[in-house]
Amino acid sequence: MIESIFTIAFVAAAVRAMVPYVLAALGGVMCERSGVIDLALEGKLLVGAFAAAVIGRAADSAYAGIAAGAAAGA
């Protein structure tokens, strides 16, 4: 029963969905350890994803989308 639920595809999809949240949580931990409380982590994720999608589509380049997402998140 449990083997049919936890397949390799399920675990891969879970890890793929978990990566952005783990990176945002690590950024929040670093901010908190430096004494700055950052309440807008989810907003930065959304703005970065939107900028990456729009610029990547407009420029027809995945690299431009990644750069725009990183710049917008920063």
mmCIF file of N, CA and C in Angstrom:
data_model
loop_
_atom_site.group_PDB
_atom_site.id
_atom_site.type_symbol
_atom_site.label_atom_id
_atom_site.label_comp_id
_atom_site.label_asym_id
_atom_site.label_seq_id
_atom_site.Cartn_x
_atom_site.Cartn_y
_atom_site.Cartn_z
ATOM 1 N N MET A 1 0.822 -1.205 0.000
ATOM 2 C CA MET A 1 0.000 0.000 0.000
ATOM 3 C C MET A 1 0.861 1.263 0.000
ATOM 4 N N ILE A 2 1.765 1.347 0.964
ATOM 5 C CA ILE A 2 2.590 2.544 1.062
ATOM 6 C C ILE A 2 3.558 2.657 -0.115
ATOM 7 N N GLU A 3 3.960 1.514 -0.686
ATOM 8 C CA GLU A 3 4.861 1.550 -1.834
ATOM 9 C C GLU A 3 4.187 2.148 -3.060
ATOM 10 N N SER A 4 2.873 2.021 -3.141
ATOM 11 C CA SER A 4 2.171 2.581 -4.289
ATOM 12 C C SER A 4 1.999 4.091 -4.177
ATOM 13 N N ILE A 5 2.114 4.621 -2.973
ATOM 14 C CA ILE A 5 1.969 6.067 -2.783
ATOM 15 C C ILE A 5 3.315 6.769 -2.967
ATOM 16 N N PHE A 6 4.338 6.278 -2.288
ATOM 17 C CA PHE A 6 5.644 6.915 -2.336
ATOM 18 C C PHE A 6 6.498 6.321 -3.450
ATOM 19 N N THR A 7 6.198 6.727 -4.654
ATOM 20 C CA THR A 7 6.967 6.281 -5.803
ATOM 21 C C THR A 7 8.112 7.265 -6.052
ATOM 22 N N ILE A 8 8.984 6.915 -6.962
ATOM 23 C CA ILE A 8 10.097 7.796 -7.313
ATOM 24 C C ILE A 8 9.583 9.103 -7.912
ATOM 25 N N ALA A 9 8.543 9.023 -8.713
ATOM 26 C CA ALA A 9 7.976 10.232 -9.329
ATOM 27 C C ALA A 9 7.373 11.149 -8.276
ATOM 28 N N PHE A 10 6.728 10.569 -7.270
ATOM 29 C CA PHE A 10 6.140 11.376 -6.202
ATOM 30 C C PHE A 10 7.225 12.088 -5.404
ATOM 31 N N VAL A 11 8.269 11.377 -5.053
ATOM 32 C CA VAL A 11 9.360 11.974 -4.285
ATOM 33 C C VAL A 11 10.057 13.057 -5.103
ATOM 34 N N ALA A 12 10.253 12.826 -6.383
ATOM 35 C CA ALA A 12 10.878 13.833 -7.243
ATOM 36 C C ALA A 12 10.017 15.087 -7.336
ATOM 37 N N ALA A 13 8.709 14.920 -7.460
ATOM 38 C CA ALA A 13 7.812 16.074 -7.521
ATOM 39 C C ALA A 13 7.791 16.827 -6.195
ATOM 40 N N ALA A 14 7.849 16.107 -5.092
ATOM 41 C CA ALA A 14 7.864 16.755 -3.782
ATOM 42 C C ALA A 14 9.143 17.564 -3.583
ATOM 43 N N VAL A 15 10.268 17.007 -3.979
ATOM 44 C CA VAL A 15 11.539 17.736 -3.854
ATOM 45 C C VAL A 15 11.543 18.955 -4.764
ATOM 46 N N ARG A 16 11.012 18.799 -5.984
ATOM 47 C CA ARG A 16 10.971 19.923 -6.925
ATOM 48 C C ARG A 16 10.095 21.055 -6.391
ATOM 49 N N ALA A 17 9.002 20.733 -5.723
ATOM 50 C CA ALA A 17 8.120 21.764 -5.173
ATOM 51 C C ALA A 17 8.698 22.369 -3.896
ATOM 52 N N MET A 18 9.553 21.632 -3.215
ATOM 53 C CA MET A 18 10.082 22.068 -1.940
ATOM 54 C C MET A 18 11.265 23.021 -2.075
ATOM 55 N N VAL A 19 11.993 22.971 -3.152
ATOM 56 C CA VAL A 19 13.243 23.728 -3.290
ATOM 57 C C VAL A 19 13.048 25.238 -3.129
ATOM 58 N N PRO A 20 12.085 25.899 -3.790
ATOM 59 C CA PRO A 20 11.961 27.353 -3.594
ATOM 60 C C PRO A 20 11.631 27.740 -2.158
ATOM 61 N N TYR A 21 10.810 26.943 -1.488
ATOM 62 C CA TYR A 21 10.452 27.259 -0.108
ATOM 63 C C TYR A 21 11.627 27.058 0.837
ATOM 64 N N VAL A 22 12.433 26.054 0.581
ATOM 65 C CA VAL A 22 13.616 25.829 1.413
ATOM 66 C C VAL A 22 14.620 26.961 1.225
ATOM 67 N N LEU A 23 14.805 27.403 -0.007
ATOM 68 C CA LEU A 23 15.734 28.512 -0.247
ATOM 69 C C LEU A 23 15.237 29.805 0.394
ATOM 70 N N ALA A 24 13.929 30.069 0.335
ATOM 71 C CA ALA A 24 13.380 31.256 0.984
ATOM 72 C C ALA A 24 13.512 31.150 2.498
ATOM 73 N N ALA A 25 13.306 29.962 3.037
ATOM 74 C CA ALA A 25 13.452 29.777 4.480
ATOM 75 C C ALA A 25 14.896 29.982 4.916
ATOM 76 N N LEU A 26 15.848 29.507 4.121
ATOM 77 C CA LEU A 26 17.253 29.730 4.455
ATOM 78 C C LEU A 26 17.609 31.214 4.409
ATOM 79 N N GLY A 27 17.068 31.925 3.434
ATOM 80 C CA GLY A 27 17.277 33.373 3.378
ATOM 81 C C GLY A 27 16.670 34.075 4.581
ATOM 82 N N GLY A 28 15.498 33.622 5.006
ATOM 83 C CA GLY A 28 14.873 34.195 6.198
ATOM 84 C C GLY A 28 15.673 33.920 7.454
ATOM 85 N N VAL A 29 16.263 32.742 7.539
ATOM 86 C CA VAL A 29 17.098 32.406 8.698
ATOM 87 C C VAL A 29 18.336 33.291 8.724
ATOM 88 N N MET A 30 18.949 33.501 7.561
ATOM 89 C CA MET A 30 20.143 34.358 7.528
ATOM 90 C C MET A 30 19.795 35.799 7.895
ATOM 91 N N CYS A 31 18.646 36.281 7.416
ATOM 92 C CA CYS A 31 18.225 37.638 7.784
ATOM 93 C C CYS A 31 17.949 37.732 9.278
ATOM 94 N N GLU A 32 17.287 36.730 9.815
ATOM 95 C CA GLU A 32 16.961 36.735 11.234
ATOM 96 C C GLU A 32 18.215 36.675 12.097
ATOM 97 N N ARG A 33 19.203 35.896 11.673
ATOM 98 C CA ARG A 33 20.446 35.797 12.432
ATOM 99 C C ARG A 33 21.241 37.107 12.394
ATOM 100 N N SER A 34 21.049 37.913 11.352
ATOM 101 C CA SER A 34 21.759 39.187 11.271
ATOM 102 C C SER A 34 21.032 40.300 12.008
ATOM 103 N N GLY A 35 19.837 40.006 12.505
ATOM 104 C CA GLY A 35 19.102 40.999 13.280
ATOM 105 C C GLY A 35 18.034 41.735 12.505
ATOM 106 N N VAL A 36 17.794 41.346 11.265
ATOM 107 C CA VAL A 36 16.786 41.992 10.436
ATOM 108 C C VAL A 36 15.627 41.018 10.241
ATOM 109 N N ILE A 37 14.420 41.469 10.519
ATOM 110 C CA ILE A 37 13.251 40.613 10.321
ATOM 111 C C ILE A 37 12.683 40.899 8.935
ATOM 112 N N ASP A 38 12.626 39.896 8.101
ATOM 113 C CA ASP A 38 12.134 40.045 6.732
ATOM 114 C C ASP A 38 10.778 39.350 6.624
ATOM 115 N N LEU A 39 9.725 40.134 6.504
ATOM 116 C CA LEU A 39 8.372 39.585 6.447
ATOM 117 C C LEU A 39 7.880 39.373 5.023
ATOM 118 N N ALA A 40 8.660 39.734 4.026
ATOM 119 C CA ALA A 40 8.183 39.721 2.646
ATOM 120 C C ALA A 40 8.813 38.612 1.818
ATOM 121 N N LEU A 41 9.128 37.481 2.424
ATOM 122 C CA LEU A 41 9.782 36.405 1.671
ATOM 123 C C LEU A 41 8.872 35.842 0.584
ATOM 124 N N GLU A 42 7.597 35.652 0.895
ATOM 125 C CA GLU A 42 6.674 35.120 -0.106
ATOM 126 C C GLU A 42 6.471 36.107 -1.245
ATOM 127 N N GLY A 43 6.439 37.381 -0.920
ATOM 128 C CA GLY A 43 6.296 38.402 -1.952
ATOM 129 C C GLY A 43 7.489 38.430 -2.884
ATOM 130 N N LYS A 44 8.672 38.227 -2.342
ATOM 131 C CA LYS A 44 9.870 38.190 -3.178
ATOM 132 C C LYS A 44 9.841 36.976 -4.105
ATOM 133 N N LEU A 45 9.345 35.848 -3.601
ATOM 134 C CA LEU A 45 9.200 34.674 -4.453
ATOM 135 C C LEU A 45 8.230 34.944 -5.603
ATOM 136 N N LEU A 46 7.110 35.577 -5.299
ATOM 137 C CA LEU A 46 6.112 35.854 -6.334
ATOM 138 C C LEU A 46 6.611 36.862 -7.364
ATOM 139 N N VAL A 47 7.255 37.923 -6.904
ATOM 140 C CA VAL A 47 7.763 38.940 -7.826
ATOM 141 C C VAL A 47 8.862 38.359 -8.715
ATOM 142 N N GLY A 48 9.740 37.563 -8.132
ATOM 143 C CA GLY A 48 10.801 36.938 -8.911
ATOM 144 C C GLY A 48 10.260 35.976 -9.955
ATOM 145 N N ALA A 49 9.253 35.184 -9.573
ATOM 146 C CA ALA A 49 8.662 34.239 -10.524
ATOM 147 C C ALA A 49 7.935 34.970 -11.649
ATOM 148 N N PHE A 50 7.229 36.036 -11.310
ATOM 149 C CA PHE A 50 6.519 36.804 -12.335
ATOM 150 C C PHE A 50 7.501 37.465 -13.295
ATOM 151 N N ALA A 51 8.542 38.076 -12.758
ATOM 152 C CA ALA A 51 9.529 38.734 -13.615
ATOM 153 C C ALA A 51 10.239 37.723 -14.501
ATOM 154 N N ALA A 52 10.555 36.555 -13.945
ATOM 155 C CA ALA A 52 11.228 35.531 -14.749
ATOM 156 C C ALA A 52 10.339 35.059 -15.885
ATOM 157 N N ALA A 53 9.055 34.882 -15.616
ATOM 158 C CA ALA A 53 8.138 34.420 -16.655
ATOM 159 C C ALA A 53 7.950 35.473 -17.746
ATOM 160 N N VAL A 54 7.756 36.712 -17.347
ATOM 161 C CA VAL A 54 7.495 37.773 -18.327
ATOM 162 C C VAL A 54 8.739 38.061 -19.176
ATOM 163 N N ILE A 55 9.871 38.246 -18.542
ATOM 164 C CA ILE A 55 11.089 38.582 -19.284
ATOM 165 C C ILE A 55 11.575 37.383 -20.092
ATOM 166 N N GLY A 56 11.471 36.197 -19.529
ATOM 167 C CA GLY A 56 11.880 35.007 -20.272
ATOM 168 C C GLY A 56 11.052 34.797 -21.518
ATOM 169 N N ARG A 57 9.758 35.073 -21.428
ATOM 170 C CA ARG A 57 8.876 34.936 -22.593
ATOM 171 C C ARG A 57 9.133 36.056 -23.610
ATOM 172 N N ALA A 58 9.318 37.281 -23.117
ATOM 173 C CA ALA A 58 9.531 38.407 -24.025
ATOM 174 C C ALA A 58 10.864 38.301 -24.763
ATOM 175 N N ALA A 59 11.876 37.810 -24.069
ATOM 176 C CA ALA A 59 13.198 37.717 -24.686
ATOM 177 C C ALA A 59 13.440 36.368 -25.350
ATOM 178 N N ASP A 60 12.532 35.431 -25.176
ATOM 179 C CA ASP A 60 12.694 34.062 -25.685
ATOM 180 C C ASP A 60 14.012 33.447 -25.223
ATOM 181 N N SER A 61 14.352 33.706 -23.961
ATOM 182 C CA SER A 61 15.607 33.206 -23.415
ATOM 183 C C SER A 61 15.399 32.815 -21.956
ATOM 184 N N ALA A 62 15.734 31.568 -21.642
ATOM 185 C CA ALA A 62 15.629 31.121 -20.258
ATOM 186 C C ALA A 62 16.654 31.825 -19.381
ATOM 187 N N TYR A 63 17.819 32.103 -19.933
ATOM 188 C CA TYR A 63 18.856 32.778 -19.155
ATOM 189 C C TYR A 63 18.449 34.201 -18.786
ATOM 190 N N ALA A 64 17.796 34.898 -19.708
ATOM 191 C CA ALA A 64 17.308 36.246 -19.396
ATOM 192 C C ALA A 64 16.222 36.179 -18.336
ATOM 193 N N GLY A 65 15.371 35.154 -18.392
ATOM 194 C CA GLY A 65 14.337 34.985 -17.379
ATOM 195 C C GLY A 65 14.926 34.714 -16.005
ATOM 196 N N ILE A 66 15.947 33.878 -15.942
ATOM 197 C CA ILE A 66 16.598 33.591 -14.653
ATOM 198 C C ILE A 66 17.245 34.850 -14.098
ATOM 199 N N ALA A 67 17.909 35.604 -14.942
ATOM 200 C CA ALA A 67 18.556 36.835 -14.493
ATOM 201 C C ALA A 67 17.519 37.850 -14.016
ATOM 202 N N ALA A 68 16.406 37.962 -14.727
ATOM 203 C CA ALA A 68 15.361 38.910 -14.325
ATOM 204 C C ALA A 68 14.705 38.478 -13.012
ATOM 205 N N GLY A 69 14.498 37.187 -12.846
ATOM 206 C CA GLY A 69 13.911 36.705 -11.592
ATOM 207 C C GLY A 69 14.831 36.957 -10.409
ATOM 208 N N ALA A 70 16.122 36.729 -10.590
ATOM 209 C CA ALA A 70 17.085 36.989 -9.509
ATOM 210 C C ALA A 70 17.171 38.477 -9.205
ATOM 211 N N ALA A 71 17.144 39.293 -10.236
ATOM 212 C CA ALA A 71 17.220 40.749 -10.019
ATOM 213 C C ALA A 71 15.968 41.269 -9.332
ATOM 214 N N ALA A 72 14.811 40.764 -9.730
ATOM 215 C CA ALA A 72 13.568 41.216 -9.115
ATOM 216 C C ALA A 72 13.458 40.738 -7.671
ATOM 217 N N GLY A 73 13.934 39.552 -7.391
ATOM 218 C CA GLY A 73 13.910 39.055 -6.021
ATOM 219 C C GLY A 73 14.890 39.776 -5.110
ATOM 220 N N ALA A 74 15.971 40.253 -5.688
ATOM 221 C CA ALA A 74 16.972 40.965 -4.882
ATOM 222 C C ALA A 74 16.489 42.365 -4.583
#
